[in-house]
Structure formats: C-alpha cells, structure tokens
Short mmCIF file of N, CA and C in Angstrom, two decimals:
data_model
loop_
_atom_site.label_atom_id
_atom_site.label_comp_id
_atom_site.label_asym_id
_atom_site.label_seq_id
_atom_site.Cartn_x
_atom_site.Cartn_y
_atom_site.Cartn_z
N UNK A 1 27.15 7.96 34.07
CA UNK A 1 28.19 7.09 33.58
C UNK A 1 27.85 6.65 32.16
N UNK A 2 28.76 6.88 31.21
CA UNK A 2 28.50 6.50 29.82
C UNK A 2 28.58 4.99 29.65
N UNK A 3 27.79 4.51 28.69
CA UNK A 3 27.81 3.09 28.38
C UNK A 3 29.06 2.77 27.56
N UNK A 4 29.72 1.67 27.88
CA UNK A 4 30.90 1.30 27.10
C UNK A 4 30.49 0.88 25.69
N UNK A 5 31.34 1.14 24.74
CA UNK A 5 31.03 0.75 23.38
C UNK A 5 31.16 -0.77 23.25
N UNK A 6 30.38 -1.29 22.37
CA UNK A 6 30.34 -2.73 22.18
C UNK A 6 31.63 -3.20 21.50
N UNK A 7 32.22 -4.28 21.99
CA UNK A 7 33.44 -4.77 21.37
C UNK A 7 33.21 -5.43 20.01
N UNK A 8 31.96 -5.85 19.72
CA UNK A 8 31.71 -6.51 18.44
C UNK A 8 31.55 -5.49 17.32
N UNK A 9 31.85 -5.90 16.14
CA UNK A 9 31.76 -5.02 14.98
C UNK A 9 30.30 -4.82 14.61
N UNK A 10 29.98 -3.63 14.17
CA UNK A 10 28.61 -3.33 13.74
C UNK A 10 28.35 -3.97 12.38
N UNK A 11 27.14 -4.47 12.25
CA UNK A 11 26.78 -5.04 10.95
C UNK A 11 25.91 -4.04 10.21
N UNK A 12 26.00 -4.06 8.91
CA UNK A 12 25.19 -3.16 8.11
C UNK A 12 25.87 -1.82 7.89
N UNK A 13 25.24 -0.99 7.07
CA UNK A 13 25.84 0.30 6.74
C UNK A 13 25.72 1.30 7.90
N UNK A 14 26.65 2.20 7.96
CA UNK A 14 26.61 3.26 8.97
C UNK A 14 25.74 4.41 8.45
N UNK A 15 25.30 5.23 9.37
CA UNK A 15 24.42 6.34 9.05
C UNK A 15 25.06 7.28 8.02
N UNK A 16 26.34 7.60 8.19
CA UNK A 16 27.01 8.49 7.25
C UNK A 16 27.01 7.92 5.83
N UNK A 17 27.19 6.61 5.74
CA UNK A 17 27.20 5.97 4.43
C UNK A 17 25.83 6.11 3.78
N UNK A 18 24.78 5.88 4.55
CA UNK A 18 23.44 6.00 4.00
C UNK A 18 23.14 7.43 3.57
N UNK A 19 23.58 8.41 4.36
CA UNK A 19 23.34 9.81 4.00
C UNK A 19 24.12 10.22 2.76
N UNK A 20 25.25 9.59 2.53
CA UNK A 20 26.06 9.90 1.36
C UNK A 20 25.52 9.18 0.11
N UNK A 21 25.18 7.93 0.27
CA UNK A 21 24.75 7.11 -0.87
C UNK A 21 23.27 7.32 -1.20
N UNK A 22 22.46 7.70 -0.23
CA UNK A 22 21.02 7.85 -0.42
C UNK A 22 20.62 8.69 -1.62
N UNK A 23 21.11 9.96 -1.71
CA UNK A 23 20.73 10.78 -2.87
C UNK A 23 21.12 10.16 -4.21
N UNK A 24 22.28 9.52 -4.26
CA UNK A 24 22.70 8.88 -5.51
C UNK A 24 21.76 7.73 -5.87
N UNK A 25 21.34 6.98 -4.86
CA UNK A 25 20.41 5.87 -5.11
C UNK A 25 19.07 6.38 -5.61
N UNK A 26 18.60 7.48 -5.03
CA UNK A 26 17.35 8.07 -5.49
C UNK A 26 17.45 8.55 -6.93
N UNK A 27 18.58 9.13 -7.28
CA UNK A 27 18.76 9.59 -8.65
C UNK A 27 18.76 8.42 -9.62
N UNK A 28 19.41 7.33 -9.25
CA UNK A 28 19.42 6.15 -10.11
C UNK A 28 18.04 5.52 -10.22
N UNK A 29 17.24 5.64 -9.18
CA UNK A 29 15.90 5.07 -9.20
C UNK A 29 14.91 5.94 -9.93
N UNK A 30 15.33 7.11 -10.38
CA UNK A 30 14.43 7.97 -11.13
C UNK A 30 13.59 8.86 -10.25
N UNK A 31 14.02 9.12 -9.04
CA UNK A 31 13.25 9.93 -8.11
C UNK A 31 13.79 11.34 -8.04
N UNK A 32 14.35 11.85 -9.10
CA UNK A 32 14.85 13.21 -9.09
C UNK A 32 13.75 14.15 -9.52
N UNK A 33 13.96 15.41 -9.25
CA UNK A 33 12.97 16.40 -9.66
C UNK A 33 13.35 17.06 -10.97
N UNK A 34 14.47 16.70 -11.55
CA UNK A 34 14.90 17.31 -12.80
C UNK A 34 13.93 17.05 -13.92
N UNK A 35 13.63 18.09 -14.70
CA UNK A 35 12.74 17.94 -15.83
C UNK A 35 11.29 18.15 -15.50
N UNK A 36 10.93 18.26 -14.23
CA UNK A 36 9.53 18.42 -13.87
C UNK A 36 9.15 19.87 -13.62
N UNK A 37 10.12 20.72 -13.34
CA UNK A 37 9.83 22.10 -12.98
C UNK A 37 9.58 22.97 -14.18
N UNK A 38 9.07 24.20 -13.94
CA UNK A 38 8.77 25.09 -15.06
C UNK A 38 10.00 25.58 -15.80
N UNK A 39 11.17 25.58 -15.15
CA UNK A 39 12.39 26.03 -15.81
C UNK A 39 13.16 24.89 -16.43
N UNK A 40 12.55 23.74 -16.56
CA UNK A 40 13.23 22.56 -17.09
C UNK A 40 13.56 22.78 -18.56
N UNK A 41 14.65 22.15 -19.03
CA UNK A 41 15.03 22.32 -20.43
C UNK A 41 13.95 21.88 -21.40
N UNK A 42 13.21 20.84 -21.05
CA UNK A 42 12.15 20.35 -21.93
C UNK A 42 10.81 20.65 -21.29
N UNK A 43 10.12 21.64 -21.81
CA UNK A 43 8.78 21.91 -21.30
C UNK A 43 7.80 21.01 -22.04
N UNK A 44 7.03 20.27 -21.31
CA UNK A 44 6.07 19.36 -21.90
C UNK A 44 6.64 17.96 -22.03
N UNK A 45 5.77 17.02 -22.30
CA UNK A 45 6.21 15.62 -22.39
C UNK A 45 6.97 15.33 -23.67
N UNK A 46 7.88 14.38 -23.58
CA UNK A 46 8.64 13.97 -24.75
C UNK A 46 7.76 13.12 -25.67
N UNK A 47 8.25 12.87 -26.85
CA UNK A 47 7.50 12.05 -27.80
C UNK A 47 7.30 10.64 -27.25
N UNK A 48 8.33 10.10 -26.58
CA UNK A 48 8.21 8.76 -26.00
C UNK A 48 7.16 8.74 -24.90
N UNK A 49 7.11 9.79 -24.09
CA UNK A 49 6.10 9.86 -23.03
C UNK A 49 4.70 9.98 -23.63
N UNK A 50 4.56 10.78 -24.67
CA UNK A 50 3.24 10.92 -25.32
C UNK A 50 2.79 9.57 -25.89
N UNK A 51 3.73 8.84 -26.49
CA UNK A 51 3.37 7.51 -27.03
C UNK A 51 2.98 6.56 -25.90
N UNK A 52 3.71 6.60 -24.79
CA UNK A 52 3.39 5.73 -23.66
C UNK A 52 2.02 6.06 -23.08
N UNK A 53 1.72 7.35 -22.98
CA UNK A 53 0.40 7.77 -22.48
C UNK A 53 -0.71 7.33 -23.43
N UNK A 54 -0.47 7.52 -24.72
CA UNK A 54 -1.49 7.14 -25.71
C UNK A 54 -1.74 5.64 -25.67
N UNK A 55 -0.67 4.87 -25.54
CA UNK A 55 -0.84 3.41 -25.46
C UNK A 55 -1.61 3.03 -24.19
N UNK A 56 -1.26 3.64 -23.07
CA UNK A 56 -1.95 3.34 -21.81
C UNK A 56 -3.42 3.71 -21.91
N UNK A 57 -3.72 4.83 -22.55
CA UNK A 57 -5.13 5.24 -22.74
C UNK A 57 -5.86 4.22 -23.61
N UNK A 58 -5.22 3.81 -24.72
CA UNK A 58 -5.84 2.81 -25.61
C UNK A 58 -6.06 1.49 -24.88
N UNK A 59 -5.08 1.09 -24.05
CA UNK A 59 -5.22 -0.15 -23.29
C UNK A 59 -6.41 -0.07 -22.33
N UNK A 60 -6.56 1.07 -21.66
CA UNK A 60 -7.70 1.23 -20.75
C UNK A 60 -9.01 1.26 -21.52
N UNK A 61 -9.01 1.91 -22.68
CA UNK A 61 -10.21 1.93 -23.51
C UNK A 61 -10.57 0.53 -23.99
N UNK A 62 -9.55 -0.27 -24.31
CA UNK A 62 -9.80 -1.66 -24.71
C UNK A 62 -10.39 -2.47 -23.57
N UNK A 63 -9.94 -2.18 -22.36
CA UNK A 63 -10.49 -2.85 -21.18
C UNK A 63 -11.95 -2.46 -20.98
N UNK A 64 -12.25 -1.18 -21.19
CA UNK A 64 -13.64 -0.72 -21.09
C UNK A 64 -14.49 -1.46 -22.11
N UNK A 65 -13.94 -1.63 -23.30
CA UNK A 65 -14.66 -2.35 -24.35
C UNK A 65 -14.94 -3.80 -23.92
N UNK A 66 -13.98 -4.42 -23.27
CA UNK A 66 -14.19 -5.80 -22.77
C UNK A 66 -15.28 -5.84 -21.71
N UNK A 67 -15.24 -4.86 -20.79
CA UNK A 67 -16.29 -4.80 -19.77
C UNK A 67 -17.65 -4.63 -20.43
N UNK A 68 -17.73 -3.75 -21.44
CA UNK A 68 -19.00 -3.55 -22.15
C UNK A 68 -19.50 -4.85 -22.78
N UNK A 69 -18.58 -5.59 -23.38
CA UNK A 69 -18.97 -6.84 -24.04
C UNK A 69 -19.49 -7.86 -23.02
N UNK A 70 -18.82 -7.96 -21.87
CA UNK A 70 -19.27 -8.91 -20.85
C UNK A 70 -20.61 -8.47 -20.26
N UNK A 71 -20.77 -7.17 -20.02
CA UNK A 71 -22.04 -6.67 -19.48
C UNK A 71 -23.18 -6.93 -20.46
N UNK A 72 -22.90 -6.77 -21.74
CA UNK A 72 -23.92 -7.03 -22.76
C UNK A 72 -24.26 -8.52 -22.82
N UNK A 73 -23.26 -9.37 -22.77
CA UNK A 73 -23.49 -10.82 -22.86
C UNK A 73 -24.03 -11.41 -21.56
N UNK A 74 -23.71 -10.77 -20.42
CA UNK A 74 -24.12 -11.27 -19.11
C UNK A 74 -24.71 -10.13 -18.28
N UNK A 75 -25.94 -9.72 -18.58
CA UNK A 75 -26.53 -8.57 -17.88
C UNK A 75 -26.61 -8.75 -16.36
N UNK A 76 -26.63 -9.98 -15.89
CA UNK A 76 -26.68 -10.22 -14.46
C UNK A 76 -25.40 -9.79 -13.74
N UNK A 77 -24.32 -9.61 -14.47
CA UNK A 77 -23.06 -9.18 -13.88
C UNK A 77 -22.89 -7.66 -13.91
N UNK A 78 -23.84 -6.96 -14.52
CA UNK A 78 -23.68 -5.51 -14.72
C UNK A 78 -23.45 -4.76 -13.43
N UNK A 79 -24.20 -5.05 -12.40
CA UNK A 79 -24.06 -4.32 -11.13
C UNK A 79 -22.67 -4.53 -10.53
N UNK A 80 -22.17 -5.74 -10.63
CA UNK A 80 -20.84 -6.06 -10.08
C UNK A 80 -19.72 -5.44 -10.91
N UNK A 81 -19.89 -5.39 -12.23
CA UNK A 81 -18.83 -4.92 -13.11
C UNK A 81 -18.83 -3.41 -13.35
N UNK A 82 -19.95 -2.76 -13.17
CA UNK A 82 -20.05 -1.33 -13.48
C UNK A 82 -18.99 -0.49 -12.74
N UNK A 83 -18.77 -0.68 -11.43
CA UNK A 83 -17.73 0.14 -10.78
C UNK A 83 -16.32 -0.10 -11.33
N UNK A 84 -16.02 -1.33 -11.69
CA UNK A 84 -14.70 -1.64 -12.26
C UNK A 84 -14.56 -1.02 -13.64
N UNK A 85 -15.63 -1.05 -14.40
CA UNK A 85 -15.64 -0.45 -15.73
C UNK A 85 -15.44 1.06 -15.63
N UNK A 86 -16.16 1.68 -14.71
CA UNK A 86 -16.04 3.13 -14.53
C UNK A 86 -14.63 3.52 -14.10
N UNK A 87 -14.01 2.69 -13.29
CA UNK A 87 -12.62 2.93 -12.90
C UNK A 87 -11.72 2.87 -14.13
N UNK A 88 -11.97 1.95 -15.03
CA UNK A 88 -11.18 1.86 -16.26
C UNK A 88 -11.40 3.08 -17.15
N UNK A 89 -12.61 3.62 -17.15
CA UNK A 89 -12.88 4.86 -17.89
C UNK A 89 -12.05 6.00 -17.30
N UNK A 90 -12.00 6.08 -15.98
CA UNK A 90 -11.19 7.13 -15.32
C UNK A 90 -9.71 6.94 -15.64
N UNK A 91 -9.26 5.70 -15.71
CA UNK A 91 -7.87 5.45 -16.06
C UNK A 91 -7.57 5.95 -17.47
N UNK A 92 -8.46 5.66 -18.40
CA UNK A 92 -8.26 6.12 -19.78
C UNK A 92 -8.17 7.65 -19.82
N UNK A 93 -9.03 8.32 -19.07
CA UNK A 93 -9.00 9.78 -19.03
C UNK A 93 -7.71 10.29 -18.38
N UNK A 94 -7.25 9.62 -17.34
CA UNK A 94 -6.02 10.04 -16.66
C UNK A 94 -4.82 9.98 -17.60
N UNK A 95 -4.85 9.05 -18.54
CA UNK A 95 -3.76 8.92 -19.50
C UNK A 95 -3.96 9.81 -20.73
N UNK A 96 -5.05 10.56 -20.74
CA UNK A 96 -5.29 11.47 -21.85
C UNK A 96 -6.29 10.95 -22.85
N UNK A 97 -6.88 9.80 -22.58
CA UNK A 97 -7.92 9.28 -23.45
C UNK A 97 -9.19 10.10 -23.25
N UNK A 98 -9.99 10.17 -24.25
CA UNK A 98 -11.20 10.98 -24.14
C UNK A 98 -12.43 10.14 -23.87
N UNK A 99 -13.51 10.82 -23.62
CA UNK A 99 -14.77 10.10 -23.41
C UNK A 99 -15.38 9.71 -24.75
N UNK A 100 -14.57 9.12 -25.59
CA UNK A 100 -15.02 8.72 -26.93
C UNK A 100 -15.86 7.46 -26.90
N UNK A 101 -15.96 6.84 -28.04
CA UNK A 101 -16.81 5.67 -28.21
C UNK A 101 -16.44 4.55 -27.26
N UNK A 102 -15.14 4.27 -27.10
CA UNK A 102 -14.72 3.13 -26.29
C UNK A 102 -14.82 3.40 -24.80
N UNK A 103 -14.56 4.63 -24.37
CA UNK A 103 -14.53 4.93 -22.94
C UNK A 103 -15.70 5.81 -22.54
N UNK A 104 -16.85 5.61 -23.19
CA UNK A 104 -18.00 6.43 -22.85
C UNK A 104 -18.50 6.09 -21.46
N UNK A 105 -19.14 7.07 -20.77
CA UNK A 105 -19.56 6.85 -19.40
C UNK A 105 -20.58 5.74 -19.21
N UNK A 106 -21.38 5.44 -20.22
CA UNK A 106 -22.34 4.36 -20.04
C UNK A 106 -22.20 3.37 -21.18
N UNK A 107 -22.31 2.07 -20.86
CA UNK A 107 -22.12 1.08 -21.93
C UNK A 107 -23.23 1.15 -22.96
N UNK A 108 -22.86 1.00 -24.20
CA UNK A 108 -23.81 0.99 -25.30
C UNK A 108 -23.83 -0.41 -25.88
N UNK A 109 -24.99 -1.00 -25.90
CA UNK A 109 -25.06 -2.38 -26.38
C UNK A 109 -24.69 -2.48 -27.84
N UNK A 110 -24.98 -1.44 -28.64
CA UNK A 110 -24.61 -1.53 -30.05
C UNK A 110 -23.10 -1.46 -30.21
N UNK A 111 -22.43 -0.62 -29.43
CA UNK A 111 -20.97 -0.54 -29.50
C UNK A 111 -20.36 -1.84 -29.02
N UNK A 112 -20.84 -2.36 -27.90
CA UNK A 112 -20.25 -3.57 -27.34
C UNK A 112 -20.50 -4.77 -28.24
N UNK A 113 -21.69 -4.87 -28.80
CA UNK A 113 -21.97 -6.05 -29.61
C UNK A 113 -21.23 -5.98 -30.94
N UNK A 114 -20.89 -4.78 -31.39
CA UNK A 114 -20.16 -4.65 -32.65
C UNK A 114 -18.65 -4.84 -32.45
N UNK A 115 -18.20 -4.79 -31.20
CA UNK A 115 -16.77 -4.91 -30.95
C UNK A 115 -16.30 -6.33 -31.17
N UNK A 116 -15.04 -6.51 -31.54
CA UNK A 116 -14.51 -7.85 -31.75
C UNK A 116 -14.52 -8.68 -30.48
N UNK A 117 -14.39 -8.04 -29.32
CA UNK A 117 -14.33 -8.80 -28.07
C UNK A 117 -15.69 -9.35 -27.66
N UNK A 118 -16.78 -8.80 -28.22
CA UNK A 118 -18.11 -9.29 -27.86
C UNK A 118 -18.30 -10.75 -28.27
N UNK A 119 -17.74 -11.12 -29.41
CA UNK A 119 -17.87 -12.50 -29.88
C UNK A 119 -17.01 -13.44 -29.03
N UNK A 120 -16.01 -12.91 -28.36
CA UNK A 120 -15.10 -13.74 -27.59
C UNK A 120 -15.48 -13.87 -26.12
N UNK A 121 -16.65 -13.37 -25.73
CA UNK A 121 -17.07 -13.45 -24.33
C UNK A 121 -17.49 -14.89 -24.04
N UNK A 122 -16.88 -15.49 -23.02
CA UNK A 122 -17.27 -16.85 -22.64
C UNK A 122 -18.74 -16.94 -22.24
N UNK A 123 -19.30 -18.14 -22.37
CA UNK A 123 -20.72 -18.34 -22.14
C UNK A 123 -21.16 -18.28 -20.69
N UNK A 124 -20.34 -18.73 -19.75
CA UNK A 124 -20.77 -18.73 -18.35
C UNK A 124 -20.26 -17.48 -17.64
N UNK A 125 -20.99 -17.08 -16.60
CA UNK A 125 -20.58 -15.91 -15.81
C UNK A 125 -19.18 -16.10 -15.24
N UNK A 126 -18.92 -17.29 -14.70
CA UNK A 126 -17.62 -17.56 -14.08
C UNK A 126 -16.49 -17.44 -15.10
N UNK A 127 -16.68 -17.98 -16.28
CA UNK A 127 -15.66 -17.91 -17.32
C UNK A 127 -15.48 -16.48 -17.84
N UNK A 128 -16.59 -15.73 -17.92
CA UNK A 128 -16.50 -14.34 -18.37
C UNK A 128 -15.71 -13.51 -17.35
N UNK A 129 -15.95 -13.74 -16.07
CA UNK A 129 -15.20 -13.04 -15.03
C UNK A 129 -13.72 -13.43 -15.07
N UNK A 130 -13.45 -14.71 -15.30
CA UNK A 130 -12.06 -15.17 -15.38
C UNK A 130 -11.35 -14.53 -16.57
N UNK A 131 -12.04 -14.38 -17.69
CA UNK A 131 -11.44 -13.74 -18.87
C UNK A 131 -11.13 -12.27 -18.59
N UNK A 132 -12.05 -11.58 -17.92
CA UNK A 132 -11.80 -10.19 -17.55
C UNK A 132 -10.62 -10.09 -16.58
N UNK A 133 -10.58 -10.99 -15.62
CA UNK A 133 -9.48 -10.99 -14.65
C UNK A 133 -8.14 -11.23 -15.35
N UNK A 134 -8.12 -12.13 -16.33
CA UNK A 134 -6.89 -12.39 -17.07
C UNK A 134 -6.46 -11.15 -17.86
N UNK A 135 -7.41 -10.44 -18.45
CA UNK A 135 -7.09 -9.22 -19.19
C UNK A 135 -6.56 -8.15 -18.25
N UNK A 136 -7.18 -8.00 -17.09
CA UNK A 136 -6.72 -7.03 -16.10
C UNK A 136 -5.31 -7.39 -15.61
N UNK A 137 -5.08 -8.66 -15.35
CA UNK A 137 -3.78 -9.12 -14.85
C UNK A 137 -2.68 -8.86 -15.88
N UNK A 138 -2.96 -9.20 -17.13
CA UNK A 138 -1.97 -9.02 -18.19
C UNK A 138 -1.64 -7.54 -18.36
N UNK A 139 -2.65 -6.68 -18.31
CA UNK A 139 -2.42 -5.25 -18.47
C UNK A 139 -1.69 -4.67 -17.27
N UNK A 140 -2.04 -5.10 -16.07
CA UNK A 140 -1.33 -4.62 -14.87
C UNK A 140 0.14 -5.03 -14.91
N UNK A 141 0.41 -6.25 -15.34
CA UNK A 141 1.80 -6.72 -15.45
C UNK A 141 2.57 -5.91 -16.50
N UNK A 142 1.94 -5.65 -17.63
CA UNK A 142 2.59 -4.88 -18.69
C UNK A 142 2.89 -3.45 -18.22
N UNK A 143 1.95 -2.87 -17.48
CA UNK A 143 2.16 -1.51 -16.97
C UNK A 143 3.26 -1.48 -15.92
N UNK A 144 3.33 -2.50 -15.10
CA UNK A 144 4.39 -2.56 -14.08
C UNK A 144 5.77 -2.64 -14.76
N UNK A 145 5.87 -3.37 -15.85
CA UNK A 145 7.14 -3.46 -16.57
C UNK A 145 7.48 -2.15 -17.26
N UNK A 146 6.47 -1.41 -17.70
CA UNK A 146 6.69 -0.14 -18.41
C UNK A 146 7.20 0.95 -17.48
N UNK A 147 7.10 0.76 -16.19
CA UNK A 147 7.55 1.77 -15.23
C UNK A 147 9.01 2.16 -15.43
N UNK A 148 9.81 1.22 -15.85
CA UNK A 148 11.24 1.46 -16.00
C UNK A 148 11.57 2.36 -17.17
N UNK A 149 10.65 2.50 -18.09
CA UNK A 149 10.94 3.22 -19.33
C UNK A 149 10.29 4.59 -19.44
N UNK A 150 9.62 5.05 -18.38
CA UNK A 150 8.92 6.34 -18.45
C UNK A 150 9.37 7.26 -17.33
N UNK A 151 9.21 8.57 -17.51
CA UNK A 151 9.63 9.52 -16.49
C UNK A 151 8.73 9.49 -15.25
N UNK A 152 9.17 10.17 -14.20
CA UNK A 152 8.58 10.14 -12.87
C UNK A 152 7.07 10.20 -12.77
N UNK A 153 6.45 11.27 -13.24
CA UNK A 153 5.00 11.43 -13.04
C UNK A 153 4.21 10.35 -13.76
N UNK A 154 4.59 10.03 -14.97
CA UNK A 154 3.91 8.96 -15.70
C UNK A 154 4.16 7.61 -15.04
N UNK A 155 5.35 7.40 -14.52
CA UNK A 155 5.65 6.15 -13.81
C UNK A 155 4.76 6.01 -12.58
N UNK A 156 4.57 7.10 -11.86
CA UNK A 156 3.70 7.04 -10.67
C UNK A 156 2.26 6.74 -11.08
N UNK A 157 1.79 7.35 -12.16
CA UNK A 157 0.44 7.08 -12.65
C UNK A 157 0.30 5.63 -13.09
N UNK A 158 1.29 5.13 -13.85
CA UNK A 158 1.25 3.73 -14.28
C UNK A 158 1.25 2.78 -13.08
N UNK A 159 2.05 3.10 -12.07
CA UNK A 159 2.10 2.25 -10.88
C UNK A 159 0.75 2.24 -10.17
N UNK A 160 0.13 3.39 -10.07
CA UNK A 160 -1.17 3.48 -9.41
C UNK A 160 -2.24 2.70 -10.17
N UNK A 161 -2.24 2.85 -11.48
CA UNK A 161 -3.24 2.16 -12.30
C UNK A 161 -2.95 0.65 -12.33
N UNK A 162 -1.68 0.27 -12.33
CA UNK A 162 -1.35 -1.16 -12.27
C UNK A 162 -1.83 -1.76 -10.94
N UNK A 163 -1.67 -1.02 -9.86
CA UNK A 163 -2.16 -1.50 -8.55
C UNK A 163 -3.68 -1.62 -8.56
N UNK A 164 -4.35 -0.66 -9.17
CA UNK A 164 -5.81 -0.74 -9.28
C UNK A 164 -6.21 -1.96 -10.11
N UNK A 165 -5.46 -2.23 -11.17
CA UNK A 165 -5.74 -3.41 -11.99
C UNK A 165 -5.58 -4.69 -11.19
N UNK A 166 -4.56 -4.74 -10.34
CA UNK A 166 -4.37 -5.92 -9.48
C UNK A 166 -5.54 -6.07 -8.51
N UNK A 167 -6.05 -4.95 -8.01
CA UNK A 167 -7.22 -5.00 -7.13
C UNK A 167 -8.44 -5.49 -7.91
N UNK A 168 -8.56 -5.07 -9.16
CA UNK A 168 -9.67 -5.54 -10.00
C UNK A 168 -9.60 -7.06 -10.19
N UNK A 169 -8.39 -7.56 -10.38
CA UNK A 169 -8.22 -9.02 -10.52
C UNK A 169 -8.76 -9.72 -9.29
N UNK A 170 -8.40 -9.21 -8.12
CA UNK A 170 -8.89 -9.80 -6.87
C UNK A 170 -10.42 -9.75 -6.81
N UNK A 171 -10.98 -8.59 -7.13
CA UNK A 171 -12.44 -8.44 -7.06
C UNK A 171 -13.15 -9.33 -8.07
N UNK A 172 -12.53 -9.55 -9.20
CA UNK A 172 -13.14 -10.39 -10.23
C UNK A 172 -13.03 -11.88 -9.90
N UNK A 173 -11.97 -12.26 -9.19
CA UNK A 173 -11.77 -13.69 -8.92
C UNK A 173 -12.16 -14.09 -7.51
N UNK A 174 -11.76 -13.33 -6.51
CA UNK A 174 -11.98 -13.71 -5.12
C UNK A 174 -13.06 -12.89 -4.43
N UNK A 175 -13.10 -11.60 -4.77
CA UNK A 175 -13.91 -10.65 -4.03
C UNK A 175 -15.39 -10.94 -4.00
N UNK A 176 -15.96 -11.36 -5.06
CA UNK A 176 -17.41 -11.53 -5.10
C UNK A 176 -17.85 -12.97 -5.24
N UNK A 177 -16.90 -13.90 -5.11
CA UNK A 177 -17.24 -15.31 -5.34
C UNK A 177 -17.99 -15.92 -4.21
#
C-alpha cells in the first residue's frame, strides 16, 4: 500500500531546482574547469595571477623574516617556532618564492639581526609570540580576502595557506601557553 502524499506544502527547493541551478551556482563561485586544461585559450598564468603569486611569496618570505628575528631575539622560543617557520618557508616556495635569503631553510642570525623587523621584536617571550600571531592573523585575513580575485588553483592554494596561518595563530596564542 503506497503512502499518501502529505497535504502540507514542501518547504525549501525541490531536487529538480537544485539540479538545474547547481551548475550555474558553481560557475558563479569560480568552480569551473575552464582555463585549467591544456587546450585552454590562455596557456600559463595571467599577469594578474603572477603578481598575486609573487605578492603571496613575498608575504610568506616576510613572515619567515619575522620568525628569524624572534628566534634570534628569543632563542628559548626556537624549538617552538622552528616548525611554524619551516611551514612558512614551504608556503613561500608553493607560491613560487625561492630558497633565497629571506626563505632560507635555516635561520641566519646575521640576516635576521640586519632585518628591519629584528629591531621591532618585543622584549618578552609572550609579547614576541603575540606579535607573530598578529602578523599571521593579518596575513591569513588578507589572503582570505584575495580569494575572490584569483583563479581556481591559486584560490585553493591561498585558502589552504590562509587556513594554515589561522592554525599558526592558535599555536602561537593558545597551543603552547
């Protein structure tokens, strides 16, 4: 015996509506595959994408420089900060930054002490960690906002690195306290 249909009106969208509107919503959200394939009209990244990648790499390198300055000023924090610093080095490389002076695999006290951020390192460990957390938070927020202006693959990378930055904020403020 079949169940009688409900006399009340259904709330929300129907399945057919979702199947019809879904692809259009994905296209508006930037989740299309156009431009990513080998037969795409534009092979390679656009000038705007290259600039966005270069800026993201520079931002990560600047963060590495901050970590170096704090490690130099507060050697007792080196063990705690080294994994976060190395993650920032990987982020710089993911955006196309090189293992240059700022994002070198191991901190150099001469590079860190010569950097402008070395003079700005707060005197106490707690304040130095708070300053790093603020820098990570500001950069993660800026990257999250930039997601709207970049194509798919770069947007996914920015989102991933922004999420990692948010995790760094937690580790710097709550995680090891």
